[in-house]
Amino acid sequence: AEILQPRIEQDGLTKLLTQTELPLVEVLAEMEANGIKIDVKRLKELSYEFADRIADLEEAAHRAAGKEFNLDSPTQLRKILFDELKLPIVKRTKTGASTDQEVLEELAEHHEICRLIIQYRQLAKMKGTYLDALPTMINPKTGRIHASFNQTVAATGRLSSSDPNLQNIPVRSAEGQKIRQAFLPGEPGQVLLSADYSQIELRMLAYFSRDESLTKAFENDLDIHAVVGAKIGGVPLDQVTPELRRRAKAVNFGIMYGLSPFGLAQQLKIDKEEAAAFIDAYFGQYPGIEELFTRILEGAKRDRFVSTLLGRRRPITGIKMTTGRVRNLPERTAINTVIQGSAADLIKQAMVRVHHRLHEENFAARMLLQIHDELVFEVDVERSHDLAAMVSFEMAHAIDLGRVPIKVDVGVGPNWLDLEPMEEETART
């Protein structure tokens, strides 16, 4: 403490430490002790279901290769893909041609075997990591699993979870969603309640960039992807096609990670020139965003660190270019840290506030999980509306983003998947 205290004060981190990180220790300790109940029977059913799907995919891959081979052996896979099927080598490792996820995604256009292997790997990973492992992690005394939440692992300031890592369940895939179905409230007469920040990183982008168009879209509670699609496509909002919206969404989410025309082209299956034009149009319509990125990179080059909303610092070296759109890893990291790290500041602050109110007002509810922008609670059915109102209020007011409103989506249900949205009026009171 004698060594670190002066450094904390010198770097202006005292408030972050005393008002966010230290109070959060108590919140996380309680969440870890609370744990969450899981449906072992449902996990077993899913394990059998996944095993059948995995076997089918293995068989299909053997047919596509014209022979049997071990899908889990990189050496055998390399031989099939590059020696026998003559697919182009995308990148090399010390041991030979790479067969990682990125490579397979690129090669999927050339041969269906790559798509089959991607699916096979995803299902095998989910089966091993969740379906088969979670039941073995149940604490015999509590009948629940108790994950650890780590404050000092992710460099952006985000929390991470381990033993088990619940932040890696792929929520966008149908299979990942089925795993969420196995997470339950602890007692009869209770439900799970999930409160999720809506598009918080894009709202942070609007706040930091002070871009008028982006800010107005959030102020008016418009569909941000459709708004961006209309701007870039030069069409009225009601004429935005699903395809245009999909492209705008890919750019919206990719822009903070230094999305390149090549990356966008791959993602949307369009040619590189079209992707480049789309990205140019995006920055043309939202000039505040490009100005923000330049400011962040110039600051990082000068100070050798970047800061989040609450002043958390991350050392950054290797900034080469402060303007332009082609970015190296340190440049992407600098921008991503400011946006994602500030979203992490916000939810941590919200957790501290929610925790205090749960205790002060004796809610029949407990905070169980934090998954990046989402908090999960168990609550007695009759208090679910009160909890929804309290949690969404505290989450929306944890930090003031000026003209950019913070929106919280709340859902309630019998498990972590089957959540019914709560009416917005309830959540606002």
GROMACS .gro file of C-alpha atoms in nm:
model
  429
    1ALA     CA    1   0.000   0.000   0.000
    2GLU     CA    2   0.283   0.241   0.084
    3ILE     CA    3   0.422   0.198  -0.267
    4LEU     CA    4   0.094   0.183  -0.458
    5GLN     CA    5  -0.114   0.449  -0.278
    6PRO     CA    6   0.097   0.747  -0.398
    7ARG     CA    7   0.097   0.607  -0.753
    8ILE     CA    8  -0.281   0.570  -0.747
    9GLU     CA    9  -0.320   0.928  -0.627
   10GLN     CA   10  -0.065   1.058  -0.876
   11ASP     CA   11  -0.250   0.892  -1.166
   12GLY     CA   12  -0.589   1.024  -1.051
   13LEU     CA   13  -0.722   0.673  -0.981
   14THR     CA   14  -0.831   0.717  -0.618
   15LYS     CA   15  -1.199   0.772  -0.704
   16LEU     CA   16  -1.208   0.469  -0.937
   17LEU     CA   17  -1.054   0.256  -0.662
   18THR     CA   18  -1.263   0.376  -0.368
   19GLN     CA   19  -1.599   0.429  -0.538
   20THR     CA   20  -1.605   0.147  -0.793
   21GLU     CA   21  -1.346  -0.130  -0.760
   22LEU     CA   22  -1.333  -0.173  -0.379
   23PRO     CA   23  -1.713  -0.156  -0.326
   24LEU     CA   24  -1.746  -0.407  -0.612
   25VAL     CA   25  -1.544  -0.668  -0.415
   26GLU     CA   26  -1.836  -0.711  -0.176
   27VAL     CA   27  -2.083  -0.742  -0.465
   28LEU     CA   28  -1.875  -1.010  -0.641
   29ALA     CA   29  -1.815  -1.203  -0.318
   30GLU     CA   30  -2.190  -1.221  -0.266
   31MET     CA   31  -2.255  -1.322  -0.629
   32GLU     CA   32  -1.998  -1.601  -0.602
   33ALA     CA   33  -2.155  -1.723  -0.278
   34ASN     CA   34  -2.506  -1.706  -0.430
   35GLY     CA   35  -2.417  -1.928  -0.726
   36ILE     CA   36  -2.685  -2.038  -0.972
   37LYS     CA   37  -2.897  -2.351  -1.002
   38ILE     CA   38  -2.870  -2.562  -1.314
   39ASP     CA   39  -3.099  -2.826  -1.463
   40VAL     CA   40  -2.882  -3.139  -1.475
   41LYS     CA   41  -3.152  -3.342  -1.651
   42ARG     CA   42  -3.175  -3.085  -1.932
   43LEU     CA   43  -2.796  -3.078  -1.971
   44LYS     CA   44  -2.792  -3.460  -2.001
   45GLU     CA   45  -3.060  -3.451  -2.271
   46LEU     CA   46  -2.866  -3.185  -2.459
   47SER     CA   47  -2.543  -3.383  -2.423
   48TYR     CA   48  -2.704  -3.685  -2.599
   49GLU     CA   49  -2.855  -3.454  -2.863
   50PHE     CA   50  -2.517  -3.287  -2.929
   51ALA     CA   51  -2.340  -3.625  -2.941
   52ASP     CA   52  -2.577  -3.737  -3.222
   53ARG     CA   53  -2.521  -3.412  -3.413
   54ILE     CA   54  -2.143  -3.441  -3.370
   55ALA     CA   55  -2.149  -3.799  -3.504
   56ASP     CA   56  -2.356  -3.686  -3.806
   57LEU     CA   57  -2.113  -3.402  -3.879
   58GLU     CA   58  -1.818  -3.641  -3.851
   59GLU     CA   59  -1.983  -3.876  -4.099
   60ALA     CA   60  -2.062  -3.590  -4.339
   61ALA     CA   61  -1.699  -3.468  -4.319
   62HIS     CA   62  -1.573  -3.819  -4.399
   63ARG     CA   63  -1.804  -3.831  -4.702
   64ALA     CA   64  -1.687  -3.486  -4.816
   65ALA     CA   65  -1.323  -3.599  -4.783
   66GLY     CA   66  -1.389  -3.931  -4.955
   67LYS     CA   67  -1.227  -4.120  -4.665
   68GLU     CA   68  -1.226  -4.153  -4.286
   69PHE     CA   69  -0.990  -3.939  -4.079
   70ASN     CA   70  -0.963  -3.798  -3.727
   71LEU     CA   71  -1.129  -3.455  -3.727
   72ASP     CA   72  -0.946  -3.364  -3.405
   73SER     CA   73  -0.601  -3.422  -3.557
   74PRO     CA   74  -0.455  -3.105  -3.718
   75THR     CA   75  -0.200  -3.321  -3.903
   76GLN     CA   76  -0.465  -3.544  -4.063
   77LEU     CA   77  -0.689  -3.245  -4.135
   78ARG     CA   78  -0.399  -3.060  -4.300
   79LYS     CA   79  -0.333  -3.365  -4.522
   80ILE     CA   80  -0.700  -3.385  -4.629
   81LEU     CA   81  -0.748  -3.011  -4.693
   82PHE     CA   82  -0.422  -2.917  -4.857
   83ASP     CA   83  -0.267  -3.237  -4.999
   84GLU     CA   84  -0.577  -3.422  -5.112
   85LEU     CA   85  -0.844  -3.157  -5.170
   86LYS     CA   86  -0.579  -2.906  -5.287
   87LEU     CA   87  -0.734  -2.611  -5.103
   88PRO     CA   88  -0.525  -2.291  -5.094
   89ILE     CA   89  -0.299  -2.241  -4.791
   90VAL     CA   90  -0.414  -1.922  -4.612
   91LYS     CA   91  -0.151  -1.898  -4.338
   92ARG     CA   92   0.127  -2.106  -4.189
   93THR     CA   93   0.234  -2.194  -3.835
   94LYS     CA   94   0.558  -2.353  -3.710
   95THR     CA   95   0.408  -2.698  -3.769
   96GLY     CA   96   0.274  -2.629  -4.118
   97ALA     CA   97  -0.039  -2.488  -4.283
   98SER     CA   98  -0.287  -2.349  -4.028
   99THR     CA   99  -0.633  -2.507  -3.984
  100ASP     CA  100  -0.766  -2.258  -3.728
  101GLN     CA  101  -1.118  -2.111  -3.724
  102GLU     CA  102  -1.026  -1.804  -3.931
  103VAL     CA  103  -0.866  -2.019  -4.202
  104LEU     CA  104  -1.161  -2.259  -4.214
  105GLU     CA  105  -1.407  -1.969  -4.244
  106GLU     CA  106  -1.213  -1.833  -4.539
  107LEU     CA  107  -1.191  -2.176  -4.703
  108ALA     CA  108  -1.560  -2.255  -4.644
  109GLU     CA  109  -1.637  -2.087  -4.978
  110HIS     CA  110  -1.409  -2.337  -5.155
  111HIS     CA  111  -1.532  -2.661  -4.997
  112GLU     CA  112  -1.821  -2.768  -4.771
  113ILE     CA  113  -1.590  -2.982  -4.555
  114CYS     CA  114  -1.462  -2.661  -4.387
  115ARG     CA  115  -1.814  -2.559  -4.285
  116LEU     CA  116  -1.872  -2.908  -4.142
  117ILE     CA  117  -1.549  -2.896  -3.939
  118ILE     CA  118  -1.636  -2.550  -3.800
  119GLN     CA  119  -1.975  -2.682  -3.682
  120TYR     CA  120  -1.816  -3.000  -3.546
  121ARG     CA  121  -1.562  -2.802  -3.341
  122GLN     CA  122  -1.823  -2.561  -3.204
  123LEU     CA  123  -2.054  -2.839  -3.088
  124ALA     CA  124  -1.772  -3.052  -2.944
  125LYS     CA  125  -1.643  -2.750  -2.748
  126MET     CA  126  -1.986  -2.666  -2.608
  127LYS     CA  127  -2.052  -3.028  -2.517
  128GLY     CA  128  -1.720  -3.063  -2.334
  129THR     CA  129  -1.711  -2.719  -2.170
  130TYR     CA  130  -2.074  -2.690  -2.060
  131LEU     CA  131  -2.300  -2.991  -2.108
  132ASP     CA  132  -2.060  -3.248  -1.961
  133ALA     CA  133  -1.859  -3.024  -1.727
  134LEU     CA  134  -2.127  -2.813  -1.553
  135PRO     CA  135  -2.293  -3.103  -1.366
  136THR     CA  136  -1.954  -3.199  -1.218
  137MET     CA  137  -1.913  -2.843  -1.082
  138ILE     CA  138  -2.225  -2.846  -0.864
  139ASN     CA  139  -2.147  -2.777  -0.499
  140PRO     CA  140  -2.296  -3.070  -0.301
  141LYS     CA  141  -2.389  -2.840  -0.008
  142THR     CA  142  -2.573  -2.574  -0.209
  143GLY     CA  143  -2.680  -2.770  -0.517
  144ARG     CA  144  -2.555  -2.479  -0.731
  145ILE     CA  145  -2.254  -2.389  -0.941
  146HIS     CA  146  -2.042  -2.103  -0.809
  147ALA     CA  147  -1.836  -1.928  -1.078
  148SER     CA  148  -1.548  -1.696  -0.987
  149PHE     CA  149  -1.566  -1.335  -1.108
  150ASN     CA  150  -1.228  -1.174  -1.173
  151GLN     CA  151  -1.164  -0.800  -1.151
  152THR     CA  152  -0.800  -0.800  -1.257
  153VAL     CA  153  -0.785  -1.027  -1.562
  154ALA     CA  154  -0.923  -0.832  -1.859
  155ALA     CA  155  -0.704  -0.531  -1.948
  156THR     CA  156  -1.008  -0.325  -2.055
  157GLY     CA  157  -1.150  -0.340  -1.701
  158ARG     CA  158  -1.423  -0.587  -1.794
  159LEU     CA  159  -1.499  -0.865  -1.549
  160SER     CA  160  -1.414  -1.217  -1.651
  161SER     CA  161  -1.554  -1.538  -1.506
  162SER     CA  162  -1.388  -1.874  -1.452
  163ASP     CA  163  -1.462  -2.223  -1.318
  164PRO     CA  164  -1.690  -2.219  -1.516
  165ASN     CA  165  -1.648  -1.935  -1.765
  166LEU     CA  166  -2.010  -1.834  -1.817
  167GLN     CA  167  -1.922  -1.539  -2.041
  168ASN     CA  168  -1.830  -1.765  -2.330
  169ILE     CA  169  -2.164  -1.934  -2.391
  170PRO     CA  170  -2.229  -1.838  -2.756
  171VAL     CA  171  -2.563  -1.664  -2.721
  172ARG     CA  172  -2.611  -1.602  -3.094
  173SER     CA  173  -2.618  -1.970  -3.189
  174ALA     CA  174  -2.926  -2.187  -3.137
  175GLU     CA  175  -2.708  -2.443  -2.956
  176GLY     CA  176  -2.569  -2.184  -2.717
  177GLN     CA  177  -2.920  -2.067  -2.639
  178LYS     CA  178  -3.021  -2.421  -2.547
  179ILE     CA  179  -2.743  -2.424  -2.284
  180ARG     CA  180  -2.889  -2.107  -2.129
  181GLN     CA  181  -3.217  -2.294  -2.089
  182ALA     CA  182  -3.050  -2.510  -1.821
  183PHE     CA  183  -2.992  -2.213  -1.584
  184LEU     CA  184  -3.278  -2.184  -1.335
  185PRO     CA  185  -3.400  -1.981  -1.036
  186GLY     CA  186  -3.317  -2.147  -0.704
  187GLU     CA  187  -3.658  -2.192  -0.539
  188PRO     CA  188  -4.018  -2.267  -0.641
  189GLY     CA  189  -4.210  -1.942  -0.684
  190GLN     CA  190  -3.905  -1.762  -0.821
  191VAL     CA  191  -3.813  -1.645  -1.171
  192LEU     CA  192  -3.491  -1.532  -1.336
  193LEU     CA  193  -3.470  -1.166  -1.433
  194SER     CA  194  -3.216  -1.044  -1.688
  195ALA     CA  195  -3.132  -0.674  -1.735
  196ASP     CA  196  -2.923  -0.593  -2.039
  197TYR     CA  197  -2.776  -0.264  -2.160
  198SER     CA  198  -2.904  -0.195  -2.511
  199GLN     CA  199  -2.621  -0.125  -2.760
  200ILE     CA  200  -2.410   0.029  -2.486
  201GLU     CA  201  -2.084   0.040  -2.683
  202LEU     CA  202  -2.251   0.234  -2.966
  203ARG     CA  203  -2.400   0.473  -2.708
  204MET     CA  204  -2.050   0.520  -2.563
  205LEU     CA  205  -1.930   0.592  -2.916
  206ALA     CA  206  -2.201   0.858  -2.954
  207TYR     CA  207  -2.112   1.009  -2.614
  208PHE     CA  208  -1.737   1.028  -2.671
  209SER     CA  209  -1.758   1.135  -3.037
  210ARG     CA  210  -2.032   1.395  -2.977
  211ASP     CA  211  -2.144   1.309  -3.332
  212GLU     CA  212  -2.472   1.494  -3.382
  213SER     CA  213  -2.641   1.239  -3.613
  214LEU     CA  214  -2.556   0.941  -3.395
  215THR     CA  215  -2.659   1.124  -3.076
  216LYS     CA  216  -2.993   1.231  -3.230
  217ALA     CA  217  -3.071   0.873  -3.335
  218PHE     CA  218  -3.033   0.757  -2.976
  219GLU     CA  219  -3.221   1.061  -2.837
  220ASN     CA  220  -3.516   0.971  -3.062
  221ASP     CA  221  -3.493   0.600  -2.967
  222LEU     CA  222  -3.461   0.494  -3.331
  223ASP     CA  223  -3.336   0.159  -3.465
  224ILE     CA  224  -2.969   0.257  -3.486
  225HIS     CA  225  -2.877   0.000  -3.754
  226ALA     CA  226  -3.166   0.112  -3.976
  227VAL     CA  227  -3.070   0.480  -3.923
  228VAL     CA  228  -2.711   0.412  -4.025
  229GLY     CA  229  -2.833   0.205  -4.322
  230ALA     CA  230  -3.056   0.492  -4.438
  231LYS     CA  231  -2.773   0.746  -4.405
  232ILE     CA  232  -2.518   0.534  -4.589
  233GLY     CA  233  -2.763   0.410  -4.851
  234GLY     CA  234  -2.908   0.757  -4.906
  235VAL     CA  235  -3.265   0.630  -4.865
  236PRO     CA  236  -3.552   0.724  -4.629
  237LEU     CA  237  -3.568   0.527  -4.302
  238ASP     CA  238  -3.882   0.335  -4.407
  239GLN     CA  239  -3.706   0.213  -4.723
  240VAL     CA  240  -3.411   0.044  -4.552
  241THR     CA  241  -3.402  -0.317  -4.671
  242PRO     CA  242  -3.306  -0.604  -4.435
  243GLU     CA  243  -2.982  -0.641  -4.635
  244LEU     CA  244  -2.892  -0.273  -4.597
  245ARG     CA  245  -2.963  -0.293  -4.224
  246ARG     CA  246  -2.746  -0.606  -4.197
  247ARG     CA  247  -2.454  -0.425  -4.362
  248ALA     CA  248  -2.497  -0.121  -4.138
  249LYS     CA  249  -2.506  -0.346  -3.831
  250ALA     CA  250  -2.180  -0.516  -3.933
  251VAL     CA  251  -2.011  -0.175  -3.974
  252ASN     CA  252  -2.161  -0.039  -3.649
  253PHE     CA  253  -2.020  -0.324  -3.446
  254GLY     CA  254  -1.697  -0.362  -3.639
  255ILE     CA  255  -1.593   0.001  -3.655
  256MET     CA  256  -1.453   0.009  -3.299
  257TYR     CA  257  -1.240  -0.296  -3.372
  258GLY     CA  258  -1.075  -0.143  -3.678
  259LEU     CA  259  -1.292  -0.331  -3.928
  260SER     CA  260  -1.114  -0.331  -4.266
  261PRO     CA  261  -1.279  -0.341  -4.610
  262PHE     CA  262  -1.137  -0.694  -4.643
  263GLY     CA  263  -1.294  -0.797  -4.310
  264LEU     CA  264  -1.632  -0.646  -4.398
  265ALA     CA  265  -1.623  -0.802  -4.745
  266GLN     CA  266  -1.561  -1.144  -4.589
  267GLN     CA  267  -1.833  -1.100  -4.331
  268LEU     CA  268  -2.100  -0.984  -4.576
  269LYS     CA  269  -1.981  -1.191  -4.874
  270ILE     CA  270  -1.947  -0.879  -5.092
  271ASP     CA  271  -1.647  -0.756  -5.290
  272LYS     CA  272  -1.376  -0.549  -5.126
  273GLU     CA  273  -1.442  -0.232  -5.329
  274GLU     CA  274  -1.809  -0.232  -5.226
  275ALA     CA  275  -1.709  -0.285  -4.862
  276ALA     CA  276  -1.456   0.001  -4.880
  277ALA     CA  277  -1.720   0.233  -5.027
  278PHE     CA  278  -1.959   0.138  -4.747
  279ILE     CA  279  -1.700   0.216  -4.476
  280ASP     CA  280  -1.610   0.546  -4.648
  281ALA     CA  281  -1.977   0.641  -4.659
  282TYR     CA  282  -2.012   0.556  -4.288
  283PHE     CA  283  -1.729   0.788  -4.183
  284GLY     CA  284  -1.858   1.052  -4.426
  285GLN     CA  285  -2.199   1.051  -4.260
  286TYR     CA  286  -2.061   1.036  -3.903
  287PRO     CA  287  -1.754   1.265  -3.907
  288GLY     CA  288  -1.745   1.286  -3.526
  289ILE     CA  289  -1.643   0.920  -3.507
  290GLU     CA  290  -1.331   0.963  -3.720
  291GLU     CA  291  -1.239   1.275  -3.521
  292LEU     CA  292  -1.278   1.079  -3.195
  293PHE     CA  293  -1.052   0.797  -3.318
  294THR     CA  294  -0.786   1.050  -3.419
  295ARG     CA  295  -0.811   1.216  -3.073
  296ILE     CA  296  -0.777   0.881  -2.895
  297LEU     CA  297  -0.476   0.777  -3.104
  298GLU     CA  298  -0.301   1.112  -3.070
  299GLY     CA  299  -0.350   1.099  -2.693
  300ALA     CA  300  -0.222   0.741  -2.679
  301LYS     CA  301   0.085   0.829  -2.885
  302ARG     CA  302   0.160   1.130  -2.662
  303ASP     CA  303   0.080   0.978  -2.319
  304ARG     CA  304   0.155   0.609  -2.390
  305PHE     CA  305  -0.178   0.516  -2.228
  306VAL     CA  306  -0.553   0.556  -2.281
  307SER     CA  307  -0.823   0.624  -2.019
  308THR     CA  308  -1.183   0.513  -1.978
  309LEU     CA  309  -1.479   0.720  -1.861
  310LEU     CA  310  -1.390   0.672  -1.492
  311GLY     CA  311  -1.018   0.723  -1.549
  312ARG     CA  312  -0.898   0.361  -1.569
  313ARG     CA  313  -0.567   0.356  -1.756
  314ARG     CA  314  -0.424   0.105  -1.998
  315PRO     CA  315  -0.062   0.139  -2.118
  316ILE     CA  316  -0.038   0.150  -2.497
  317THR     CA  317   0.281   0.154  -2.704
  318GLY     CA  318   0.334   0.106  -3.076
  319ILE     CA  319   0.095   0.374  -3.211
  320LYS     CA  320   0.219   0.444  -3.564
  321MET     CA  321  -0.066   0.624  -3.740
  322THR     CA  322  -0.314   0.856  -3.571
  323THR     CA  323  -0.519   0.924  -3.884
  324GLY     CA  324  -0.641   0.695  -4.160
  325ARG     CA  325  -0.833   0.370  -4.133
  326VAL     CA  326  -0.569   0.099  -4.157
  327ARG     CA  327  -0.479   0.020  -3.797
  328ASN     CA  328  -0.225  -0.201  -3.626
  329LEU     CA  329  -0.305  -0.395  -3.308
  330PRO     CA  330  -0.201  -0.121  -3.056
  331GLU     CA  331  -0.419   0.130  -3.243
  332ARG     CA  332  -0.721  -0.100  -3.243
  333THR     CA  333  -0.656  -0.179  -2.875
  334ALA     CA  334  -0.645   0.192  -2.783
  335ILE     CA  335  -0.985   0.267  -2.939
  336ASN     CA  336  -1.147  -0.053  -2.816
  337THR     CA  337  -1.025   0.006  -2.458
  338VAL     CA  338  -1.180   0.352  -2.435
  339ILE     CA  339  -1.520   0.232  -2.559
  340GLN     CA  340  -1.539  -0.117  -2.408
  341GLY     CA  341  -1.359  -0.014  -2.089
  342SER     CA  342  -1.606   0.270  -2.034
  343ALA     CA  343  -1.898   0.029  -2.080
  344ALA     CA  344  -1.729  -0.190  -1.814
  345ASP     CA  345  -1.701   0.113  -1.581
  346LEU     CA  346  -2.073   0.175  -1.626
  347ILE     CA  347  -2.194  -0.176  -1.541
  348LYS     CA  348  -1.959  -0.202  -1.241
  349GLN     CA  349  -2.096   0.126  -1.106
  350ALA     CA  350  -2.449  -0.004  -1.169
  351MET     CA  351  -2.376  -0.330  -0.983
  352VAL     CA  352  -2.263  -0.139  -0.674
  353ARG     CA  353  -2.579   0.075  -0.679
  354VAL     CA  354  -2.812  -0.222  -0.736
  355HIS     CA  355  -2.640  -0.422  -0.460
  356HIS     CA  356  -2.697  -0.140  -0.207
  357ARG     CA  357  -3.064  -0.109  -0.295
  358LEU     CA  358  -3.121  -0.486  -0.278
  359HIS     CA  359  -2.996  -0.474   0.082
  360GLU     CA  360  -3.149  -0.143   0.188
  361GLU     CA  361  -3.496  -0.232   0.062
  362ASN     CA  362  -3.490  -0.598   0.157
  363PHE     CA  363  -3.581  -0.726  -0.188
  364ALA     CA  364  -3.663  -1.097  -0.209
  365ALA     CA  365  -3.400  -1.117  -0.482
  366ARG     CA  366  -3.035  -1.198  -0.543
  367MET     CA  367  -2.782  -1.092  -0.807
  368LEU     CA  368  -2.635  -1.409  -0.960
  369LEU     CA  369  -2.435  -1.332  -1.273
  370GLN     CA  370  -2.274  -1.053  -1.475
  371ILE     CA  371  -2.215  -1.129  -1.840
  372HIS     CA  372  -2.051  -0.813  -1.982
  373ASP     CA  373  -2.357  -0.587  -2.044
  374GLU     CA  374  -2.610  -0.809  -1.867
  375LEU     CA  375  -2.703  -0.875  -1.503
  376VAL     CA  376  -2.899  -1.186  -1.401
  377PHE     CA  377  -3.108  -1.209  -1.081
  378GLU     CA  378  -3.341  -1.457  -0.916
  379VAL     CA  379  -3.650  -1.303  -0.758
  380ASP     CA  380  -3.983  -1.402  -0.604
  381VAL     CA  381  -4.248  -1.378  -0.877
  382GLU     CA  382  -4.450  -1.116  -0.690
  383ARG     CA  383  -4.147  -0.883  -0.660
  384SER     CA  384  -4.032  -0.918  -1.022
  385HIS     CA  385  -4.194  -0.590  -1.139
  386ASP     CA  386  -4.047  -0.396  -0.846
  387LEU     CA  387  -3.704  -0.546  -0.915
  388ALA     CA  388  -3.728  -0.469  -1.290
  389ALA     CA  389  -3.810  -0.105  -1.213
  390MET     CA  390  -3.531  -0.068  -0.956
  391VAL     CA  391  -3.260  -0.242  -1.159
  392SER     CA  392  -3.333  -0.063  -1.486
  393PHE     CA  393  -3.342   0.274  -1.305
  394GLU     CA  394  -3.006   0.215  -1.133
  395MET     CA  395  -2.843   0.078  -1.448
  396ALA     CA  396  -2.969   0.371  -1.658
  397HIS     CA  397  -2.851   0.630  -1.403
  398ALA     CA  398  -2.520   0.477  -1.289
  399ILE     CA  399  -2.323   0.728  -1.501
  400ASP     CA  400  -2.456   1.033  -1.686
  401LEU     CA  401  -2.388   1.023  -2.061
  402GLY     CA  402  -2.529   1.370  -2.124
  403ARG     CA  403  -2.758   1.374  -2.428
  404VAL     CA  404  -2.713   1.003  -2.493
  405PRO     CA  405  -2.987   0.811  -2.309
  406ILE     CA  406  -2.900   0.472  -2.157
  407LYS     CA  407  -3.157   0.205  -2.234
  408VAL     CA  408  -3.199  -0.120  -2.041
  409ASP     CA  409  -3.389  -0.424  -2.172
  410VAL     CA  410  -3.544  -0.636  -1.898
  411GLY     CA  411  -3.677  -0.991  -1.937
  412VAL     CA  412  -3.830  -1.235  -1.688
  413GLY     CA  413  -3.880  -1.610  -1.719
  414PRO     CA  414  -3.849  -1.964  -1.582
  415ASN     CA  415  -3.490  -1.999  -1.713
  416TRP     CA  416  -3.213  -1.790  -1.867
  417LEU     CA  417  -3.337  -1.846  -2.224
  418ASP     CA  418  -3.716  -1.820  -2.208
  419LEU     CA  419  -3.738  -1.459  -2.091
  420GLU     CA  420  -4.043  -1.246  -2.166
  421PRO     CA  421  -3.968  -0.874  -2.212
  422MET     CA  422  -4.107  -0.655  -1.933
  423GLU     CA  423  -4.316  -0.357  -2.046
  424GLU     CA  424  -4.104  -0.044  -2.067
  425GLU     CA  425  -4.334   0.159  -1.841
  426THR     CA  426  -4.264  -0.079  -1.553
  427ALA     CA  427  -3.891  -0.065  -1.610
  428ARG     CA  428  -3.887   0.315  -1.619
  429THR     CA  429  -4.063   0.394  -1.291
   0.00000   0.00000   0.00000
